[in-house]
GROMACS .gro file of N, CA and C in nm:
model
  381
    1UNK      N    1   0.155  -0.599  -2.547
    1UNK     CA    2   0.052  -0.551  -2.357
    1UNK      C    3   0.039  -0.719  -2.341
    2UNK      N    4   0.067  -0.730  -2.196
    2UNK     CA    5   0.029  -0.883  -2.170
    2UNK      C    6  -0.064  -0.948  -2.144
    3UNK      N    7  -0.133  -1.032  -2.111
    3UNK     CA    8  -0.246  -1.011  -2.102
    3UNK      C    9  -0.301  -1.087  -2.016
    4UNK      N   10  -0.429  -1.177  -1.937
    4UNK     CA   11  -0.478  -1.156  -1.794
    4UNK      C   12  -0.387  -1.239  -1.736
    5UNK      N   13  -0.362  -1.374  -1.854
    5UNK     CA   14  -0.263  -1.513  -1.852
    5UNK      C   15  -0.208  -1.483  -1.788
    6UNK      N   16  -0.130  -1.438  -1.877
    6UNK     CA   17   0.029  -1.365  -1.822
    6UNK      C   18   0.071  -1.304  -1.638
    7UNK      N   19  -0.014  -1.190  -1.644
    7UNK     CA   20  -0.066  -1.113  -1.596
    7UNK      C   21  -0.071  -1.170  -1.356
    8UNK      N   22  -0.172  -1.263  -1.434
    8UNK     CA   23  -0.188  -1.351  -1.361
    8UNK      C   24  -0.084  -1.464  -1.263
    9UNK      N   25   0.018  -1.533  -1.392
    9UNK     CA   26   0.112  -1.588  -1.362
    9UNK      C   27   0.235  -1.467  -1.310
   10UNK      N   28   0.249  -1.398  -1.390
   10UNK     CA   29   0.324  -1.264  -1.298
   10UNK      C   30   0.303  -1.233  -1.164
   11UNK      N   31   0.225  -1.221  -1.112
   11UNK     CA   32   0.135  -1.185  -0.976
   11UNK      C   33   0.149  -1.293  -0.910
   12UNK      N   34   0.121  -1.365  -0.917
   12UNK     CA   35   0.089  -1.585  -0.866
   12UNK      C   36   0.235  -1.538  -0.825
   13UNK      N   37   0.340  -1.533  -0.891
   13UNK     CA   38   0.486  -1.603  -0.913
   13UNK      C   39   0.571  -1.445  -0.799
   14UNK      N   40   0.471  -1.363  -0.780
   14UNK     CA   41   0.522  -1.236  -0.690
   14UNK      C   42   0.533  -1.307  -0.570
   15UNK      N   43   0.414  -1.315  -0.505
   15UNK     CA   44   0.305  -1.347  -0.447
   15UNK      C   45   0.373  -1.441  -0.341
   16UNK      N   46   0.474  -1.565  -0.405
   16UNK     CA   47   0.423  -1.667  -0.374
   16UNK      C   48   0.558  -1.618  -0.336
   17UNK      N   49   0.661  -1.601  -0.411
   17UNK     CA   50   0.779  -1.587  -0.417
   17UNK      C   51   0.832  -1.512  -0.239
   18UNK      N   52   0.768  -1.355  -0.209
   18UNK     CA   53   0.780  -1.255  -0.153
   18UNK      C   54   0.709  -1.267  -0.067
   19UNK      N   55   0.571  -1.342  -0.037
   19UNK     CA   56   0.501  -1.409   0.056
   19UNK      C   57   0.477  -1.345   0.253
   20UNK      N   58   0.577  -1.383   0.270
   20UNK     CA   59   0.652  -1.323   0.404
   20UNK      C   60   0.645  -1.185   0.385
   21UNK      N   61   0.726  -1.177   0.323
   21UNK     CA   62   0.730  -0.948   0.337
   21UNK      C   63   0.617  -0.920   0.284
   22UNK      N   64   0.503  -0.948   0.223
   22UNK     CA   65   0.432  -0.904   0.259
   22UNK      C   66   0.313  -0.894   0.332
   23UNK      N   67   0.312  -1.068   0.430
   23UNK     CA   68   0.257  -0.965   0.531
   23UNK      C   69   0.312  -0.925   0.648
   24UNK      N   70   0.402  -0.913   0.635
   24UNK     CA   71   0.459  -0.755   0.752
   24UNK      C   72   0.476  -0.657   0.672
   25UNK      N   73   0.471  -0.616   0.522
   25UNK     CA   74   0.393  -0.529   0.532
   25UNK      C   75   0.258  -0.548   0.559
   26UNK      N   76   0.185  -0.629   0.571
   26UNK     CA   77   0.009  -0.597   0.594
   26UNK      C   78  -0.006  -0.544   0.759
   27UNK      N   79   0.132  -0.581   0.833
   27UNK     CA   80   0.105  -0.606   1.004
   27UNK      C   81   0.128  -0.461   0.958
   28UNK      N   82   0.203  -0.446   0.923
   28UNK     CA   83   0.312  -0.267   0.945
   28UNK      C   84   0.196  -0.168   0.913
   29UNK      N   85   0.129  -0.210   0.794
   29UNK     CA   86   0.017  -0.135   0.767
   29UNK      C   87  -0.117  -0.115   0.844
   30UNK      N   88  -0.179  -0.222   0.824
   30UNK     CA   89  -0.271  -0.289   0.961
   30UNK      C   90  -0.242  -0.188   1.087
   31UNK      N   91  -0.109  -0.251   1.173
   31UNK     CA   92  -0.076  -0.100   1.238
   31UNK      C   93  -0.106   0.006   1.272
   32UNK      N   94  -0.055   0.042   1.178
   32UNK     CA   95   0.008   0.164   1.191
   32UNK      C   96  -0.172   0.338   1.150
   33UNK      N   97  -0.228   0.230   1.083
   33UNK     CA   98  -0.421   0.272   1.065
   33UNK      C   99  -0.446   0.237   1.224
   34UNK      N  100  -0.425   0.165   1.293
   34UNK     CA  101  -0.488   0.172   1.394
   34UNK      C  102  -0.416   0.248   1.525
   35UNK      N  103  -0.270   0.300   1.538
   35UNK     CA  104  -0.292   0.363   1.566
   35UNK      C  105  -0.304   0.531   1.526
   36UNK      N  106  -0.361   0.509   1.425
   36UNK     CA  107  -0.406   0.657   1.325
   36UNK      C  108  -0.498   0.700   1.384
   37UNK      N  109  -0.611   0.568   1.400
   37UNK     CA  110  -0.732   0.541   1.418
   37UNK      C  111  -0.712   0.658   1.570
   38UNK      N  112  -0.694   0.489   1.720
   38UNK     CA  113  -0.684   0.541   1.852
   38UNK      C  114  -0.592   0.638   1.890
   39UNK      N  115  -0.473   0.654   1.848
   39UNK     CA  116  -0.345   0.776   1.865
   39UNK      C  117  -0.267   0.833   1.799
   40UNK      N  118  -0.388   0.925   1.748
   40UNK     CA  119  -0.303   1.024   1.616
   40UNK      C  120  -0.219   1.132   1.710
   41UNK      N  121  -0.130   1.155   1.618
   41UNK     CA  122   0.019   1.152   1.654
   41UNK      C  123   0.083   1.230   1.572
   42UNK      N  124   0.197   1.317   1.553
   42UNK     CA  125   0.333   1.314   1.499
   42UNK      C  126   0.400   1.195   1.463
   43UNK      N  127   0.407   1.160   1.590
   43UNK     CA  128   0.462   1.025   1.612
   43UNK      C  129   0.446   0.931   1.481
   44UNK      N  130   0.306   0.936   1.509
   44UNK     CA  131   0.200   0.835   1.444
   44UNK      C  132   0.202   0.860   1.263
   45UNK      N  133   0.149   0.984   1.269
   45UNK     CA  134   0.183   0.986   1.104
   45UNK      C  135   0.376   1.057   1.059
   46UNK      N  136   0.428   1.065   1.116
   46UNK     CA  137   0.535   1.032   1.065
   46UNK      C  138   0.617   0.829   1.040
   47UNK      N  139   0.561   0.760   1.171
   47UNK     CA  140   0.554   0.630   1.114
   47UNK      C  141   0.498   0.587   0.952
   48UNK      N  142   0.382   0.564   0.995
   48UNK     CA  143   0.278   0.565   0.850
   48UNK      C  144   0.322   0.629   0.744
   49UNK      N  145   0.371   0.738   0.678
   49UNK     CA  146   0.468   0.740   0.621
   49UNK      C  147   0.602   0.688   0.576
   50UNK      N  148   0.708   0.612   0.687
   50UNK     CA  149   0.777   0.596   0.684
   50UNK      C  150   0.716   0.396   0.629
   51UNK      N  151   0.616   0.407   0.685
   51UNK     CA  152   0.627   0.303   0.637
   51UNK      C  153   0.526   0.299   0.456
   52UNK      N  154   0.510   0.402   0.412
   52UNK     CA  155   0.391   0.344   0.301
   52UNK      C  156   0.527   0.374   0.210
   53UNK      N  157   0.620   0.466   0.238
   53UNK     CA  158   0.722   0.487   0.172
   53UNK      C  159   0.826   0.360   0.137
   54UNK      N  160   0.807   0.280   0.216
   54UNK     CA  161   0.934   0.117   0.232
   54UNK      C  162   0.830   0.087   0.140
   55UNK      N  163   0.671   0.069   0.147
   55UNK     CA  164   0.536  -0.058   0.041
   55UNK      C  165   0.571   0.042  -0.058
   56UNK      N  166   0.523   0.146  -0.100
   56UNK     CA  167   0.626   0.188  -0.243
   56UNK      C  168   0.705   0.168  -0.272
   57UNK      N  169   0.844   0.243  -0.181
   57UNK     CA  170   1.026   0.185  -0.291
   57UNK      C  171   0.966   0.014  -0.321
   58UNK      N  172   0.883  -0.054  -0.253
   58UNK     CA  173   0.941  -0.193  -0.282
   58UNK      C  174   0.856  -0.231  -0.416
   59UNK      N  175   0.751  -0.154  -0.369
   59UNK     CA  176   0.634  -0.161  -0.508
   59UNK      C  177   0.729  -0.193  -0.619
   60UNK      N  178   0.755  -0.050  -0.656
   60UNK     CA  179   0.814   0.048  -0.768
   60UNK      C  180   0.930  -0.048  -0.784
   61UNK      N  181   1.012  -0.130  -0.648
   61UNK     CA  182   1.162  -0.182  -0.723
   61UNK      C  183   1.158  -0.307  -0.720
   62UNK      N  184   1.119  -0.388  -0.659
   62UNK     CA  185   1.070  -0.543  -0.701
   62UNK      C  186   1.005  -0.594  -0.764
   63UNK      N  187   0.840  -0.552  -0.752
   63UNK     CA  188   0.703  -0.597  -0.840
   63UNK      C  189   0.742  -0.529  -0.993
   64UNK      N  190   0.756  -0.394  -1.005
   64UNK     CA  191   0.782  -0.317  -1.113
   64UNK      C  192   0.862  -0.440  -1.186
   65UNK      N  193   1.006  -0.380  -1.143
   65UNK     CA  194   1.145  -0.417  -1.223
   65UNK      C  195   1.203  -0.539  -1.224
   66UNK      N  196   1.119  -0.596  -1.142
   66UNK     CA  197   1.190  -0.740  -1.115
   66UNK      C  198   1.031  -0.883  -1.172
   67UNK      N  199   0.980  -0.784  -1.207
   67UNK     CA  200   0.860  -0.912  -1.267
   67UNK      C  201   0.815  -0.840  -1.346
   68UNK      N  202   0.696  -0.760  -1.368
   68UNK     CA  203   0.660  -0.658  -1.434
   68UNK      C  204   0.746  -0.580  -1.525
   69UNK      N  205   0.803  -0.662  -1.621
   69UNK     CA  206   0.900  -0.577  -1.640
   69UNK      C  207   0.920  -0.429  -1.812
   70UNK      N  208   0.767  -0.535  -1.839
   70UNK     CA  209   0.739  -0.462  -1.933
   70UNK      C  210   0.622  -0.329  -1.882
   71UNK      N  211   0.616  -0.292  -1.788
   71UNK     CA  212   0.543  -0.190  -1.760
   71UNK      C  213   0.699  -0.138  -1.647
   72UNK      N  214   0.794  -0.172  -1.671
   72UNK     CA  215   0.915  -0.083  -1.513
   72UNK      C  216   0.874  -0.007  -1.504
   73UNK      N  217   0.869   0.108  -1.657
   73UNK     CA  218   0.923   0.227  -1.674
   73UNK      C  219   0.777   0.371  -1.688
   74UNK      N  220   0.692   0.308  -1.691
   74UNK     CA  221   0.532   0.339  -1.668
   74UNK      C  222   0.485   0.300  -1.510
   75UNK      N  223   0.531   0.207  -1.487
   75UNK     CA  224   0.480   0.161  -1.328
   75UNK      C  225   0.619   0.205  -1.238
   76UNK      N  226   0.681   0.150  -1.264
   76UNK     CA  227   0.760   0.148  -1.132
   76UNK      C  228   0.885   0.331  -1.085
   77UNK      N  229   0.877   0.401  -1.180
   77UNK     CA  230   0.891   0.525  -1.181
   77UNK      C  231   0.817   0.610  -1.116
   78UNK      N  232   0.658   0.599  -1.100
   78UNK     CA  233   0.604   0.613  -1.054
   78UNK      C  234   0.593   0.625  -0.917
   79UNK      N  235   0.636   0.496  -0.882
   79UNK     CA  236   0.598   0.437  -0.739
   79UNK      C  237   0.732   0.468  -0.658
   80UNK      N  238   0.836   0.417  -0.758
   80UNK     CA  239   0.926   0.469  -0.695
   80UNK      C  240   0.951   0.604  -0.613
   81UNK      N  241   0.895   0.655  -0.728
   81UNK     CA  242   0.879   0.869  -0.713
   81UNK      C  243   0.784   0.909  -0.563
   82UNK      N  244   0.673   0.742  -0.617
   82UNK     CA  245   0.606   0.841  -0.439
   82UNK      C  246   0.690   0.766  -0.295
   83UNK      N  247   0.777   0.627  -0.327
   83UNK     CA  248   0.834   0.573  -0.211
   83UNK      C  249   0.911   0.720  -0.147
   84UNK      N  250   1.013   0.802  -0.246
   84UNK     CA  251   1.062   0.846  -0.253
   84UNK      C  252   1.027   1.008  -0.139
   85UNK      N  253   0.897   1.011  -0.252
   85UNK     CA  254   0.850   1.154  -0.180
   85UNK      C  255   0.846   1.107   0.003
   86UNK      N  256   0.748   1.052  -0.043
   86UNK     CA  257   0.681   0.954   0.171
   86UNK      C  258   0.770   0.960   0.270
   87UNK      N  259   0.922   0.930   0.147
   87UNK     CA  260   1.052   0.932   0.271
   87UNK      C  261   1.074   1.077   0.293
   88UNK      N  262   1.065   1.185   0.194
   88UNK     CA  263   1.137   1.319   0.232
   88UNK      C  264   1.041   1.311   0.328
   89UNK      N  265   0.901   1.366   0.324
   89UNK     CA  266   0.843   1.412   0.436
   89UNK      C  267   0.809   1.366   0.526
   90UNK      N  268   0.871   1.233   0.533
   90UNK     CA  269   0.907   1.145   0.727
   90UNK      C  270   1.002   1.304   0.843
   91UNK      N  271   1.081   1.344   0.752
   91UNK     CA  272   1.099   1.518   0.833
   91UNK      C  273   1.091   1.646   0.760
   92UNK      N  274   1.021   1.667   0.642
   92UNK     CA  275   1.009   1.805   0.622
   92UNK      C  276   0.867   1.778   0.646
   93UNK      N  277   0.775   1.719   0.680
   93UNK     CA  278   0.646   1.668   0.763
   93UNK      C  279   0.553   1.799   0.721
   94UNK      N  280   0.502   1.785   0.610
   94UNK     CA  281   0.412   1.835   0.468
   94UNK      C  282   0.290   1.792   0.477
   95UNK      N  283   0.306   1.659   0.478
   95UNK     CA  284   0.155   1.565   0.462
   95UNK      C  285   0.103   1.503   0.547
   96UNK      N  286  -0.004   1.527   0.616
   96UNK     CA  287  -0.072   1.438   0.689
   96UNK      C  288  -0.177   1.356   0.677
   97UNK      N  289  -0.134   1.247   0.737
   97UNK     CA  290  -0.231   1.204   0.719
   97UNK      C  291  -0.272   1.087   0.853
   98UNK      N  292  -0.475   1.161   0.852
   98UNK     CA  293  -0.542   1.140   0.975
   98UNK      C  294  -0.652   1.070   0.971
   99UNK      N  295  -0.726   1.021   1.052
   99UNK     CA  296  -0.899   1.003   0.989
   99UNK      C  297  -0.982   1.102   1.097
  100UNK      N  298  -1.099   1.136   1.035
  100UNK     CA  299  -1.161   1.274   1.072
  100UNK      C  300  -1.197   1.230   1.236
  101UNK      N  301  -1.155   1.368   1.368
  101UNK     CA  302  -1.116   1.357   1.452
  101UNK      C  303  -1.298   1.277   1.490
  102UNK      N  304  -1.373   1.294   1.490
  102UNK     CA  305  -1.510   1.256   1.526
  102UNK      C  306  -1.649   1.311   1.423
  103UNK      N  307  -1.729   1.229   1.498
  103UNK     CA  308  -1.865   1.234   1.386
  103UNK      C  309  -1.848   1.060   1.287
  104UNK      N  310  -1.974   1.136   1.220
  104UNK     CA  311  -1.965   1.025   1.103
  104UNK      C  312  -1.902   1.027   0.993
  105UNK      N  313  -1.810   1.121   0.999
  105UNK     CA  314  -1.697   1.124   0.857
  105UNK      C  315  -1.588   1.026   0.911
  106UNK      N  316  -1.611   1.031   1.040
  106UNK     CA  317  -1.436   0.910   1.096
  106UNK      C  318  -1.519   0.732   1.027
  107UNK      N  319  -1.671   0.697   1.121
  107UNK     CA  320  -1.701   0.595   1.023
  107UNK      C  321  -1.716   0.580   0.935
  108UNK      N  322  -1.774   0.670   0.863
  108UNK     CA  323  -1.781   0.666   0.705
  108UNK      C  324  -1.591   0.657   0.594
  109UNK      N  325  -1.539   0.747   0.658
  109UNK     CA  326  -1.405   0.714   0.632
  109UNK      C  327  -1.316   0.591   0.637
  110UNK      N  328  -1.306   0.518   0.777
  110UNK     CA  329  -1.323   0.381   0.854
  110UNK      C  330  -1.400   0.245   0.719
  111UNK      N  331  -1.540   0.289   0.722
  111UNK     CA  332  -1.615   0.186   0.583
  111UNK      C  333  -1.557   0.178   0.457
  112UNK      N  334  -1.490   0.343   0.434
  112UNK     CA  335  -1.465   0.266   0.239
  112UNK      C  336  -1.308   0.241   0.277
  113UNK      N  337  -1.274   0.271   0.377
  113UNK     CA  338  -1.179   0.176   0.397
  113UNK      C  339  -1.151   0.017   0.342
  114UNK      N  340  -1.188  -0.031   0.411
  114UNK     CA  341  -1.253  -0.155   0.441
  114UNK      C  342  -1.382  -0.235   0.325
  115UNK      N  343  -1.469  -0.127   0.270
  115UNK     CA  344  -1.510  -0.201   0.188
  115UNK      C  345  -1.428  -0.152   0.003
  116UNK      N  346  -1.274  -0.072   0.026
  116UNK     CA  347  -1.213  -0.107  -0.095
  116UNK      C  348  -1.154  -0.253  -0.076
  117UNK      N  349  -1.078  -0.271   0.079
  117UNK     CA  350  -1.025  -0.375   0.060
  117UNK      C  351  -1.116  -0.465   0.002
  118UNK      N  352  -1.225  -0.518   0.057
  118UNK     CA  353  -1.326  -0.571  -0.018
  118UNK      C  354  -1.290  -0.595  -0.205
  119UNK      N  355  -1.342  -0.502  -0.215
  119UNK     CA  356  -1.314  -0.493  -0.367
  119UNK      C  357  -1.250  -0.544  -0.433
  120UNK      N  358  -1.126  -0.455  -0.397
  120UNK     CA  359  -0.991  -0.494  -0.392
  120UNK      C  360  -0.956  -0.711  -0.400
  121UNK      N  361  -0.996  -0.744  -0.288
  121UNK     CA  362  -1.008  -0.866  -0.274
  121UNK      C  363  -1.120  -1.004  -0.355
  122UNK      N  364  -1.234  -0.919  -0.368
  122UNK     CA  365  -1.287  -1.008  -0.465
  122UNK      C  366  -1.293  -1.019  -0.623
  123UNK      N  367  -1.218  -0.972  -0.680
  123UNK     CA  368  -1.173  -0.958  -0.863
  123UNK      C  369  -1.150  -1.122  -0.879
  124UNK      N  370  -1.179  -1.165  -0.948
  124UNK     CA  371  -1.141  -1.361  -0.952
  124UNK      C  372  -1.081  -1.290  -1.040
  125UNK      N  373  -1.000  -1.479  -1.041
  125UNK     CA  374  -0.839  -1.447  -1.085
  125UNK      C  375  -0.877  -1.512  -1.224
  126UNK      N  376  -0.979  -1.496  -1.254
  126UNK     CA  377  -0.984  -1.534  -1.441
  126UNK      C  378  -1.105  -1.503  -1.461
  127UNK      N  379  -1.037  -1.364  -1.619
  127UNK     CA  380  -1.171  -1.253  -1.609
  127UNK      C  381  -1.199  -1.291  -1.766
   0.00000   0.00000   0.00000
């Protein structure tokens, strides 16, 4: 079992090494989300699924198999499978990613996304 200090060290090494790539991923997700909110369409949906496919595949291959070797199989393989499924769905078009069209549900959903981001980034480095 990986201790909290070891995990934070591994995560810090990953973030330090791959920071430019991670910034590009964040920008891509922000742009795709913005497009989904402003101009929802089939092309925007396919773009978001392609972005998610790349990010899931990246996390599975790079983070789990290069850095988190102890949990590569239980953590990396599901990420790789999710990446492949999103990539396949870009062409099969079975999944639709969209926000509610109007009203309170739309703004509640946007608020929920913001709250998840703030929650995830508020964890202290030491537990």
